[in-house]
Coordinates of C-alpha atoms in Angstrom, one line a residue:
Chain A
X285 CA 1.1 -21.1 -22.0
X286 CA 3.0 -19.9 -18.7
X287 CA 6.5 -18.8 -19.7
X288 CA 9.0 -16.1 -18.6
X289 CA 11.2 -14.5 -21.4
X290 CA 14.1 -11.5 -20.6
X291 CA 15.7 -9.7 -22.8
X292 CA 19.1 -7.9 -22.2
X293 CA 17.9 -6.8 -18.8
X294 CA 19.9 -4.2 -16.9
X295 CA 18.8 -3.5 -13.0
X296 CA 20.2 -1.2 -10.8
X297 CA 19.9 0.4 -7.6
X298 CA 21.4 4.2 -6.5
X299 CA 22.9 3.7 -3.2
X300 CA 22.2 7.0 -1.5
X301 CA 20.9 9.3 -3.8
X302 CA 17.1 8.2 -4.2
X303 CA 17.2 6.8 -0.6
X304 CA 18.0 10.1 1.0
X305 CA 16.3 12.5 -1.2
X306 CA 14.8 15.1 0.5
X307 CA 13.3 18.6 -1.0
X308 CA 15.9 20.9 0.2
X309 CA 19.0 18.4 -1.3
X310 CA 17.1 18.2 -4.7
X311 CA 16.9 21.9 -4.5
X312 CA 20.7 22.8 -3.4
X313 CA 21.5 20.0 -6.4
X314 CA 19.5 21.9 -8.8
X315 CA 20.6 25.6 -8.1
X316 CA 24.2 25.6 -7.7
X317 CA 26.6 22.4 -6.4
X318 CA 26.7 19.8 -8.4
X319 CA 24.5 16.5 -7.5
X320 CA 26.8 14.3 -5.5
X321 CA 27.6 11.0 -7.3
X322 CA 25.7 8.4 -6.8
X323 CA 26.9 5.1 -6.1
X324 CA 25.5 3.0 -8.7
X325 CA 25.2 -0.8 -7.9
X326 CA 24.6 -2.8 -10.7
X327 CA 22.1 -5.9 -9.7
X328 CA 22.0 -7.5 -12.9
X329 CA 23.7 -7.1 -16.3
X330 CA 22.2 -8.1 -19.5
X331 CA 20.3 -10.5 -18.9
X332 CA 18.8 -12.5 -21.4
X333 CA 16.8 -15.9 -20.6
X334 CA 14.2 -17.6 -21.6
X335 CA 11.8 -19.9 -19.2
X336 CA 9.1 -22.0 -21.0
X337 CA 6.4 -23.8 -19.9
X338 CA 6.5 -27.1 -17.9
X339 CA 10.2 -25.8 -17.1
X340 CA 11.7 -26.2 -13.3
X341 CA 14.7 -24.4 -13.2
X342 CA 17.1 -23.6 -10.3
X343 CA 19.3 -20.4 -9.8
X344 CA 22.9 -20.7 -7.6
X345 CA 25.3 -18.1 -7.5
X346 CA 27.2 -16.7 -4.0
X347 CA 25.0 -13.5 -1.6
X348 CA 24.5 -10.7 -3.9
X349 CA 25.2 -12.4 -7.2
X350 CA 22.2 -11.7 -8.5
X351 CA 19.8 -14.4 -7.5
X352 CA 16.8 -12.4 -5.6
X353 CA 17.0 -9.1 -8.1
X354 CA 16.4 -11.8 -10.8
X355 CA 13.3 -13.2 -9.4
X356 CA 12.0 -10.0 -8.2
X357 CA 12.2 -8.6 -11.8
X358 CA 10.1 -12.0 -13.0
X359 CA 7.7 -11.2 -10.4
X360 CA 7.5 -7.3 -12.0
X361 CA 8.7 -5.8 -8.5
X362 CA 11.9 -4.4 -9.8
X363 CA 11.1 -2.9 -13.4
X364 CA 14.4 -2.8 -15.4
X365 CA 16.5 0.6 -17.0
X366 CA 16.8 -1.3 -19.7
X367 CA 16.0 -4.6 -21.5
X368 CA 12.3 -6.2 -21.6
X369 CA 10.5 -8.6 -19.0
X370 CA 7.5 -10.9 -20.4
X371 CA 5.6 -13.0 -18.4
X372 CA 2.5 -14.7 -19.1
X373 CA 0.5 -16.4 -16.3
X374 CA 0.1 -15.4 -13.0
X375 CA 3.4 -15.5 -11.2
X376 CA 3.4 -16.2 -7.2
X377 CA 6.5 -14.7 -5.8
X378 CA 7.6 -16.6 -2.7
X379 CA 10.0 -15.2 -1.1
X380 CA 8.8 -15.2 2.6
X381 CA 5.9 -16.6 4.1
X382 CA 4.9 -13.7 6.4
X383 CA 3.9 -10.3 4.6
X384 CA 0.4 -9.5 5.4
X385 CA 0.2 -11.2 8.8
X386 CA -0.9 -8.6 11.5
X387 CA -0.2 -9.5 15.1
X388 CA -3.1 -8.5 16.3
X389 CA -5.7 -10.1 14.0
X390 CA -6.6 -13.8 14.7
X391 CA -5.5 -17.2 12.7
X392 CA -8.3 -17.2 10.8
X393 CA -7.9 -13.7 9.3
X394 CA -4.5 -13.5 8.8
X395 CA -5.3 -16.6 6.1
X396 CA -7.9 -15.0 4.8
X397 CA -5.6 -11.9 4.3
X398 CA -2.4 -14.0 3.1
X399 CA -4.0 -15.7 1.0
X400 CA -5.8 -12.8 -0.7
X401 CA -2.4 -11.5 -1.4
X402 CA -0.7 -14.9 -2.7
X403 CA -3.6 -14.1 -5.4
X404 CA -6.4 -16.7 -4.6
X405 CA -9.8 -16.0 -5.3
X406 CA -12.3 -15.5 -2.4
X407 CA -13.8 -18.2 -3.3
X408 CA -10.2 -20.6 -3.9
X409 CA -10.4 -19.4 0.0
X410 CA -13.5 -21.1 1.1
X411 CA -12.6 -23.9 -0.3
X412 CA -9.5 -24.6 1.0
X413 CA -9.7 -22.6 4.7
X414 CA -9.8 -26.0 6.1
X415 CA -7.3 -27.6 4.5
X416 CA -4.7 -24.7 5.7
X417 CA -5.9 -25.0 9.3
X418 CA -5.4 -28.4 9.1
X419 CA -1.7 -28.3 8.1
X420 CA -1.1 -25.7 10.6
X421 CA -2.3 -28.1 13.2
X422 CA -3.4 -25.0 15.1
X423 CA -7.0 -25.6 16.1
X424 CA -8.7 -23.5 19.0
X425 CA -5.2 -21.0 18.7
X426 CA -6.7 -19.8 15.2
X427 CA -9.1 -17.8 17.1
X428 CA -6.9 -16.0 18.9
X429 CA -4.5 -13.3 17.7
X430 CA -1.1 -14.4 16.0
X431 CA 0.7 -11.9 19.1
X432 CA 0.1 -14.7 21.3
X433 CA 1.6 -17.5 19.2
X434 CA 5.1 -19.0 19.3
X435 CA 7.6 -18.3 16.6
X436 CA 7.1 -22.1 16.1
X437 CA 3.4 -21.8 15.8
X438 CA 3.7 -18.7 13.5
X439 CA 6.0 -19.9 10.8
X440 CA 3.2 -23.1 10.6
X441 CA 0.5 -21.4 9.8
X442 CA 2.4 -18.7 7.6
X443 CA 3.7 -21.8 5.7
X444 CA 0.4 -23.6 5.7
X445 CA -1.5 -20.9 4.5
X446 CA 1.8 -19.6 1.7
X447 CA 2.1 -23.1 0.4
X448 CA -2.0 -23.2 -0.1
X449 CA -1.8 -21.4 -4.1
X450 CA -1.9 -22.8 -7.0
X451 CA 0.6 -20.8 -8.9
X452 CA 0.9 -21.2 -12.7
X453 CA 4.9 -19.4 -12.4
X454 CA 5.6 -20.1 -8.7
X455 CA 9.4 -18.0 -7.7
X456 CA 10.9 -19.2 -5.0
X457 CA 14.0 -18.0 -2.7
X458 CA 15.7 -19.5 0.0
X459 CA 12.9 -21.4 1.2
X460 CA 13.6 -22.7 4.3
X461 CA 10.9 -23.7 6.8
X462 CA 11.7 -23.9 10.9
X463 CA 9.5 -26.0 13.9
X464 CA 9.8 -28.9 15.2
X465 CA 11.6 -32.0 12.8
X466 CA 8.0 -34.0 12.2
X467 CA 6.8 -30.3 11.0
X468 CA 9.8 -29.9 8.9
X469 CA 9.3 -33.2 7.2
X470 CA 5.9 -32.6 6.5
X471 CA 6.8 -29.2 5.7
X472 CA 9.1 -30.6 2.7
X473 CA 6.7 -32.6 1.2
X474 CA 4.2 -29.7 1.1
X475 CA 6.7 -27.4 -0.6
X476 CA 7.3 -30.8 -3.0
X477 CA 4.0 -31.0 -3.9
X478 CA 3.4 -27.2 -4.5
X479 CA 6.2 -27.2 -6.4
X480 CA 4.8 -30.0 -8.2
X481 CA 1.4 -28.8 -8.9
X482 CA 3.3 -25.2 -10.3
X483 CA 3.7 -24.9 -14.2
X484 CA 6.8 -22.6 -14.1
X485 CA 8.9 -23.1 -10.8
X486 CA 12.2 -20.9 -10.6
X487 CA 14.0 -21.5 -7.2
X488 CA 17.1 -19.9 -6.0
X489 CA 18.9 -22.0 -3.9
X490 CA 22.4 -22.5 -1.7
X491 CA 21.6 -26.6 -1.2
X492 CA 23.2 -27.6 -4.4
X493 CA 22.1 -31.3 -2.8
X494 CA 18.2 -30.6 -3.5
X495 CA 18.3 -28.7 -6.3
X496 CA 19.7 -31.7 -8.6
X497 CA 16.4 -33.7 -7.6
X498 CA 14.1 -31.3 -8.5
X499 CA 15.3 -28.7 -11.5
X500 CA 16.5 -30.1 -14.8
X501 CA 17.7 -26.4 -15.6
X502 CA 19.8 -24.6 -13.4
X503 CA 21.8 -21.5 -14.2
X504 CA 24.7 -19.7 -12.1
X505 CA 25.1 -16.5 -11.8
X506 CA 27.9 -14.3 -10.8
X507 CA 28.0 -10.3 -10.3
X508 CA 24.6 -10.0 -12.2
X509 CA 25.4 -11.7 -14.9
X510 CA 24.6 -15.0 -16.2
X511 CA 27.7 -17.3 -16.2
X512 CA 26.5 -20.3 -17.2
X513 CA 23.0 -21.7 -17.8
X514 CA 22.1 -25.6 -18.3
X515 CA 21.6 -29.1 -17.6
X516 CA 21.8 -29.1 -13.2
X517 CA 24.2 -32.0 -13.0
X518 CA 26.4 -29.7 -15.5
X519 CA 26.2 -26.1 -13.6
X520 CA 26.4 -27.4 -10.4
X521 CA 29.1 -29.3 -11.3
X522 CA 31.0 -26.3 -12.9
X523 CA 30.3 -24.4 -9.5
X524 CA 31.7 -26.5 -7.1
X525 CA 34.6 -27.3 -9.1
X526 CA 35.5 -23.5 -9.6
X527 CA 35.1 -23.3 -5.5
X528 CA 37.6 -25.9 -4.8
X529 CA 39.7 -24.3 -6.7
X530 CA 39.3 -21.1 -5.3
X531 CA 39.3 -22.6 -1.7
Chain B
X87 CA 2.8 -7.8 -14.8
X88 CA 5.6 -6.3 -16.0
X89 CA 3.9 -6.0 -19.7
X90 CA 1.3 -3.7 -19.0
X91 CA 1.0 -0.6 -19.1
X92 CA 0.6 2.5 -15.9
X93 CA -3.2 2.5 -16.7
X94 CA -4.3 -1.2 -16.9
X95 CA -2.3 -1.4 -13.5
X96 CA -4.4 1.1 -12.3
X97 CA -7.4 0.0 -13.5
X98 CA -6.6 -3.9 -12.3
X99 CA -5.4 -2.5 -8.8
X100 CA -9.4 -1.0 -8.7
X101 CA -10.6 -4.1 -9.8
X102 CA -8.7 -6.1 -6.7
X103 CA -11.1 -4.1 -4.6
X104 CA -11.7 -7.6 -2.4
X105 CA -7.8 -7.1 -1.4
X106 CA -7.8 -3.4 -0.6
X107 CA -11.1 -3.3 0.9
X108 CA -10.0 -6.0 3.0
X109 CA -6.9 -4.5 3.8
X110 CA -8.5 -1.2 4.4
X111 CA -11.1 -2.5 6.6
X112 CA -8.6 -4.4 8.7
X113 CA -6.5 -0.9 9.1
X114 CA -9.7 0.4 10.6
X115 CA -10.6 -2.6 13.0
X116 CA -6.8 -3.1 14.2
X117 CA -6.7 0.6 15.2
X118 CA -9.3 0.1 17.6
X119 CA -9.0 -3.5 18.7
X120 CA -6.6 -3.6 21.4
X121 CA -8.1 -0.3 22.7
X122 CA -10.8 -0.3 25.9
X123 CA -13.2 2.6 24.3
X124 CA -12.4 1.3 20.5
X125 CA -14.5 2.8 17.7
X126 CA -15.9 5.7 20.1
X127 CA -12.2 7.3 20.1
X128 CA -12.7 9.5 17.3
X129 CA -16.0 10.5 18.9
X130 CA -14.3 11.5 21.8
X131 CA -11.8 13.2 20.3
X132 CA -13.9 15.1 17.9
X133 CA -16.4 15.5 21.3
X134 CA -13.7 17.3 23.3
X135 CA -12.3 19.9 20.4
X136 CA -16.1 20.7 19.4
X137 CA -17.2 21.6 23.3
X138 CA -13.5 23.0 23.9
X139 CA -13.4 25.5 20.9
X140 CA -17.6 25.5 20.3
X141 CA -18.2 27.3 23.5
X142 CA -15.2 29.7 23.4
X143 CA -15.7 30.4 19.7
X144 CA -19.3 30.4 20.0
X145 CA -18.9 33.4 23.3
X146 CA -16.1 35.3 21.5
X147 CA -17.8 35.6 18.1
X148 CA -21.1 36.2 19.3
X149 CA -22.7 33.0 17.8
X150 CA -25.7 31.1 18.3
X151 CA -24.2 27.4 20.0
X152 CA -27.0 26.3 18.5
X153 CA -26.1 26.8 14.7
X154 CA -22.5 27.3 15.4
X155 CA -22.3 24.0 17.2
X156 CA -23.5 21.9 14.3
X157 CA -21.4 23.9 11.8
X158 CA -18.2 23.2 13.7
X159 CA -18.9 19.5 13.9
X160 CA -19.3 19.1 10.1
X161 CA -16.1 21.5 9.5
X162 CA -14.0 19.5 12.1
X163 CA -15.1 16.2 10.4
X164 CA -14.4 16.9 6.6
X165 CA -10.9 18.9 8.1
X166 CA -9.7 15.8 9.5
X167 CA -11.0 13.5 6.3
X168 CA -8.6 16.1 4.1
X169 CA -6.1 16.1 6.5
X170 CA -5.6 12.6 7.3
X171 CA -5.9 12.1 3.2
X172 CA -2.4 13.9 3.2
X173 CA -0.6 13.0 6.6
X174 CA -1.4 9.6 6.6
X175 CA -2.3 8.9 3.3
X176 CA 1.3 10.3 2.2
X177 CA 2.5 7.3 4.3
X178 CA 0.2 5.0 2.5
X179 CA 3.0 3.8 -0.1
X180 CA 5.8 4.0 2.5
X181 CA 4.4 1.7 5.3
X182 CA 3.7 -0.5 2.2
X183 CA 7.0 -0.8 1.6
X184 CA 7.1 -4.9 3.0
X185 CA 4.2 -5.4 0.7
X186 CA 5.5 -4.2 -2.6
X187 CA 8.7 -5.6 -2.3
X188 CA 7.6 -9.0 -1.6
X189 CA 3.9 -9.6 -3.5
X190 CA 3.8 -8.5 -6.8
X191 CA 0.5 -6.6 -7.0
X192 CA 0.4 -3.1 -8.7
X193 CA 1.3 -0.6 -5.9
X194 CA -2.0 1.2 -6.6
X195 CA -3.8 -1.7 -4.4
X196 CA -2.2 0.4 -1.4
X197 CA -3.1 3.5 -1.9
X198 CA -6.7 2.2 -2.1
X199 CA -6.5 0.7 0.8
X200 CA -5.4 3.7 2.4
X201 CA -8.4 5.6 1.0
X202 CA -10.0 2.5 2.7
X203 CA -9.1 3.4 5.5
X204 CA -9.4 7.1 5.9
X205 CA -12.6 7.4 4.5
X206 CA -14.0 5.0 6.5
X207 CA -12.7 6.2 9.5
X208 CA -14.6 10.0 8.7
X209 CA -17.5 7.9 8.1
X210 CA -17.6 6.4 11.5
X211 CA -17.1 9.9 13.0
X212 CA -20.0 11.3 11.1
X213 CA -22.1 9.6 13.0
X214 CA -21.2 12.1 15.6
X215 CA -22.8 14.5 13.0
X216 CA -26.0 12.4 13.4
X217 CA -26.5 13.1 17.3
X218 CA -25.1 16.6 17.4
X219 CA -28.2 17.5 14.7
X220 CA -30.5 15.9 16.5
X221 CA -29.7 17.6 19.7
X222 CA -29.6 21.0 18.0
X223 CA -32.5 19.7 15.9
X224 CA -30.7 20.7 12.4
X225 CA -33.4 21.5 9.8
X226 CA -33.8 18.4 7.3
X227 CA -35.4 18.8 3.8
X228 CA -35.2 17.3 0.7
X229 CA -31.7 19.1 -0.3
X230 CA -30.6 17.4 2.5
X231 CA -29.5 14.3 -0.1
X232 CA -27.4 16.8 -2.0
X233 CA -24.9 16.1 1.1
X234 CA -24.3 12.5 -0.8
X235 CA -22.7 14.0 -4.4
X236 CA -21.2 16.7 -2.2
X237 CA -19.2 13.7 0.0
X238 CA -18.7 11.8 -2.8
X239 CA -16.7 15.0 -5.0
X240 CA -14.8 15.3 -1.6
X241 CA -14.3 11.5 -1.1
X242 CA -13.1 12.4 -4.8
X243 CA -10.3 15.0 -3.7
X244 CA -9.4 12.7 -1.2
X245 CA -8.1 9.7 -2.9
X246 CA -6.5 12.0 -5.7
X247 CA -4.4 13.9 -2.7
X248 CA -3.7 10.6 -1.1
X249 CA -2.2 9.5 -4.4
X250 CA -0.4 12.9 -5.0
X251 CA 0.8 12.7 -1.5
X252 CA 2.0 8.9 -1.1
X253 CA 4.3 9.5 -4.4
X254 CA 5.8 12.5 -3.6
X255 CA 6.1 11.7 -0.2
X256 CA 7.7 8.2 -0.8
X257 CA 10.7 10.2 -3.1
X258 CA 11.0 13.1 -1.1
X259 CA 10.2 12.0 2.7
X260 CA 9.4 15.7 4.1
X261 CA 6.4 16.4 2.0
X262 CA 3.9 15.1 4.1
X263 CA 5.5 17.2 6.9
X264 CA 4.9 20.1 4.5
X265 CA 1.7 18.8 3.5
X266 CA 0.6 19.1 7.3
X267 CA 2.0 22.4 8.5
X268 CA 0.2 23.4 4.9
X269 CA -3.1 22.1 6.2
X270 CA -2.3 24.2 9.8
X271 CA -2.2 27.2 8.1
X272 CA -4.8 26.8 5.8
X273 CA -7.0 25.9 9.0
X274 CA -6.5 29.6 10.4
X275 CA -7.3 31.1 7.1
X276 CA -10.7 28.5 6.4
X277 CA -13.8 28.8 7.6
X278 CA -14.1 26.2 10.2
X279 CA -13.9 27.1 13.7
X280 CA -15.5 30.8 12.5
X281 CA -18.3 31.0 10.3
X282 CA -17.8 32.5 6.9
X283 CA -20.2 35.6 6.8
X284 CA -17.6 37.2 9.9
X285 CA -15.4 37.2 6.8
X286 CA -17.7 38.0 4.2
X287 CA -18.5 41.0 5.8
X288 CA -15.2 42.5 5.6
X289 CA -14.7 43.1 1.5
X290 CA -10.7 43.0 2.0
X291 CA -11.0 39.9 3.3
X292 CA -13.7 38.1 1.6
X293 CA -11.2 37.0 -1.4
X294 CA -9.2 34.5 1.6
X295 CA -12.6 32.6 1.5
X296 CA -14.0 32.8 -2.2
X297 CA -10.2 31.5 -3.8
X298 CA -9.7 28.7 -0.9
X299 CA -10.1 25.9 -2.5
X300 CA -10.6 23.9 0.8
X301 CA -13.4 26.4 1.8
X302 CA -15.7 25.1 -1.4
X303 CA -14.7 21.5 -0.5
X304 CA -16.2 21.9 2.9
X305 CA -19.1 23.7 1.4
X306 CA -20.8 21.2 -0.5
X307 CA -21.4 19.0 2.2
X308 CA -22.1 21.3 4.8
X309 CA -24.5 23.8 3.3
X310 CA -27.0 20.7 2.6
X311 CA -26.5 18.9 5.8
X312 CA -26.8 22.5 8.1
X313 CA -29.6 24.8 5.8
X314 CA -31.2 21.8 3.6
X315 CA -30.3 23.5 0.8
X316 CA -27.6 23.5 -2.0
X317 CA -24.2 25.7 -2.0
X318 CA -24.0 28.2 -4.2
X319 CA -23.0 27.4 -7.6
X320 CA -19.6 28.6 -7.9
X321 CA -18.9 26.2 -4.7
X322 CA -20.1 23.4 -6.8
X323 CA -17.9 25.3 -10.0
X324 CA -14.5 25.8 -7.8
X325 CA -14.6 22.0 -6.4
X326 CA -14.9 20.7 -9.7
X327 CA -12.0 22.8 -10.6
X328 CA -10.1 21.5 -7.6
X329 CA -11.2 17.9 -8.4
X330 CA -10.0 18.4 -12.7
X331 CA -6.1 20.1 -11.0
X332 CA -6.2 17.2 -8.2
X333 CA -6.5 14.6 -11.0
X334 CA -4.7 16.0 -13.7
X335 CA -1.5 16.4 -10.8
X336 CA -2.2 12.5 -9.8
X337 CA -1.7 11.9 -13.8
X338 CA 1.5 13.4 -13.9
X339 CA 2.9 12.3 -10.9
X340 CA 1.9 8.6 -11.0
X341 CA 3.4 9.1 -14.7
X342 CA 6.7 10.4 -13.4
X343 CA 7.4 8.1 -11.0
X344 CA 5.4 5.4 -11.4
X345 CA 8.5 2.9 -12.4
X346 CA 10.7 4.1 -10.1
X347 CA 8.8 4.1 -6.7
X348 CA 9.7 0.7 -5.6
X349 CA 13.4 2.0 -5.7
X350 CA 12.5 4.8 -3.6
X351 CA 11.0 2.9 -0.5

């Protein structure tokens, strides 16, 4: 059964010292001056939670809370210093629609290539090409390479062809889609029914007005850690109280 | 996942071999597509240094165009396949940087698909082997096939540098700058654009060929592609050498750093 368990994880990131490594700075650290401190930010801070199967649960918290280092570590991009990550299941990180797309490869291969990504199966492809092309109401312009295609036209058939998987833990961040308003709306209902069709979905989200309509479970969290994790009505509730009375 | 250990990632990253041959192959095809000439640029390229530096060498060192011309070909060829394995294959985990950080597939997918890439590349300009061989009419035999295992030990080197390379290169950014002025000096010292016997004559100097390890990698592809006939023994000896220190140096780094790459990109 799909389901997501952490255990006191601790993520951080070194501001400036691994990002500006170079040979001759690791060899002045090591043979003489001390190693300049590192500024240490600390993305998350024991985290323990426990995500089971069948579960739809929503993450809120203000920028830099914690909310994206928390899916990336689910997803097994970020591995933790300390604490333990189990998954089980494939997990689908979508947090963008667009890695993999090259400009100067056509429609058609750029969904072939996304989609290889996203984790489907050659043969998933083939089967559901048409279906993609269809939603990105592209036609003839899938031959053609994506440089020539309008931001409008690009985010369709990235979101046609992202929204395509069948993920059994789908992660999900700041989904927003852009286009026209008829593509929006359609747009919605295809991210309901993926969402729908995903065993595990974990969505972090600022619209505290869809969140309540789709995850039962919602938790908040505040400078990494976990403040407060339960029913949605409940957390959300807590959150926007707490900001009226900060405002 | 994040429960699995460094070598099941490696080993499923090999088994995704429909993404990063797919990637790989897409690297190769992009490269050319907007250009007018496309897939005959390497040829040209590889045209112009072989005539340029062929006829000079050829005049000033007394050879025969018609061996030496053939000979530098090869050597150019398999340069370039080593070369590119640590210049751009040192990039291979940096320019993936969008990918790891978004997808979660084990980072190892992009450093086959930069083998991918590079060694499919060399394969398209060996092709230019093919025609120089046949102009200079090349003697073919049966030992002409040990050319395959020698590419393959070489192909071998290849993806173990560009794994060596894209780690330490993606911690410490000027490696692959050191990697390439590396590979510049070790041109001037290999036997590429001379022919080893000048060397070999000279006993002082004969050691700068017999302990480069790069000489014996070029070696085993081009003494059955030029003479039909095998390299000698301790080539075959010194590139599985190189090929047992390539691999057990790709161990240690990917072990080293293997967790903390994506915080380096």
């Amino acid at each position: 059964m799909p389901h997501i368990q952490l255990d006191h994880v601790n993520l951080e990131f070194q501001v400036g010292a691994e990002r500006h490594d170079t040979v001759k700075s690791v060899l002045r650290n090591g043979l003489g001056r001390r190693r300049v401190e590192a500024r240490t930010v600390k993305a998350l801070r024991d985290v323990t939670l426990s995500i089971r199967s069948g579960e739809r649960v929503g993450l809120i918290g203000h920028n830099g809370a914690g909310k994206s280092s928390l899916l990336k570590v689910m997803a097994g991009i970020y591995p933790p210093q300390r604490g333990t990550v189990h998954t089980e299941g494939h997990v689908c990180p979508l947090f963008e629609f667009v890695t993999g797309f090259e400009m100067e490869a056509t429609g058609w291969e750029n969904i072939r290539t996304r989609a290889l990504l996203l984790g489907m199966s050659p043969k998933e492809i083939d089967q559901k090409i048409d279906d993609i092309a269809a939603f990105s109401n592209l036609r003839e312009f899938l031959d053609i390479p994506v440089r020539h295609y309008s931001s409008g036209m690009f985010v369709r058939l990235a979101f046609a062809t992202s929204t395509a998987v069948d993920p059994q833990i789908l992660l999900l961040d700041e989904v927003m889609a852009a286009g026209d308003a008829a593509f929006i709306e359609s747009a919605r209902h295809r991210m309901n029914e993926l969402m729908e069709r995903a065993n595990v979905v974990v969505f972090a989200s600022h619209s505290l007005d869809v969140l309540p309509t789709f995850c039962d479970r919602t938790i908040l969290l505040r400078h990494g850690q976990v403040v407060i994790d339960g029913p949605t009505a409940e957390v959300v509730g807590f959150y926007t109280s707490e900001e009226s009375a900060r405002a | 996942m994040t429960n699995e250990t460094t070598f099941q990632a490696v080993i499923r990253s090999a088994s995704l071999w429909h993404i990063w041959s797919r990637l790989g192959l897409q690297d190769v095809r992009l490269k050319f597509r907007r250009s007018a000439i496309g897939p005959a640029w390497p040829f040209v390229n590889l045209a112009v240094m072989v005539l340029s530096i062929g006829f000079i060498y050829a005049n000033l060192l007394g050879q025969n165009p018609r061996e030496f011309i053939p000979y530098l070909t090869i050597g150019m060829i398999l340069w370039g396949y080593l070369t590119s394995s640590i210049v751009d294959g040192g990039n291979a985990l940096i320019h993936a940087e969008g990918y790891i950080k978004q997808i979660s597939l084990p980072i190892y997918v992009y450093i086959f698909r930069s083998f991918v890439s590079i060694s499919v590349t060399t394969l398209i300009t060996m092709c230019a082997f093919v025609i120089v061989a046949a102009m200079y009419r090349v003697p073919l035999g049966p030992a002409t096939v040990l050319a395959v295992p020698g590419l393959v030990m070489v192909m071998a080197a290849s993806l173990l540098l560009i794994t060596i390379f894209a780690h330490l290169n993606a911690r410490f950014r000027d490696v692959a700058h050191i990697g390439a002025v590396s590979m510049q000096v070790l041109f001037y010292v290999t036997p590429v654009i001379f022919p080893a016997a000048l060397l070999r004559h000279r006993r002082d100097l004969s050691l700068v060929i017999e302990l480069n390890p790069m000489y014996h990698l070029l070696e085993v592809v081009r003494q059955p592609l030029l003479h039909a006939a095998a390299a000698g023994w301790h080539s075959y000896a010194a590139v599985a050498a190189v090929i047992a220190v390539l691999a057990v140096t790709a161990a240690a780094v990917i072990a080293t750093f293997q967790r903390r790459i994506v915080f380096a990109l």
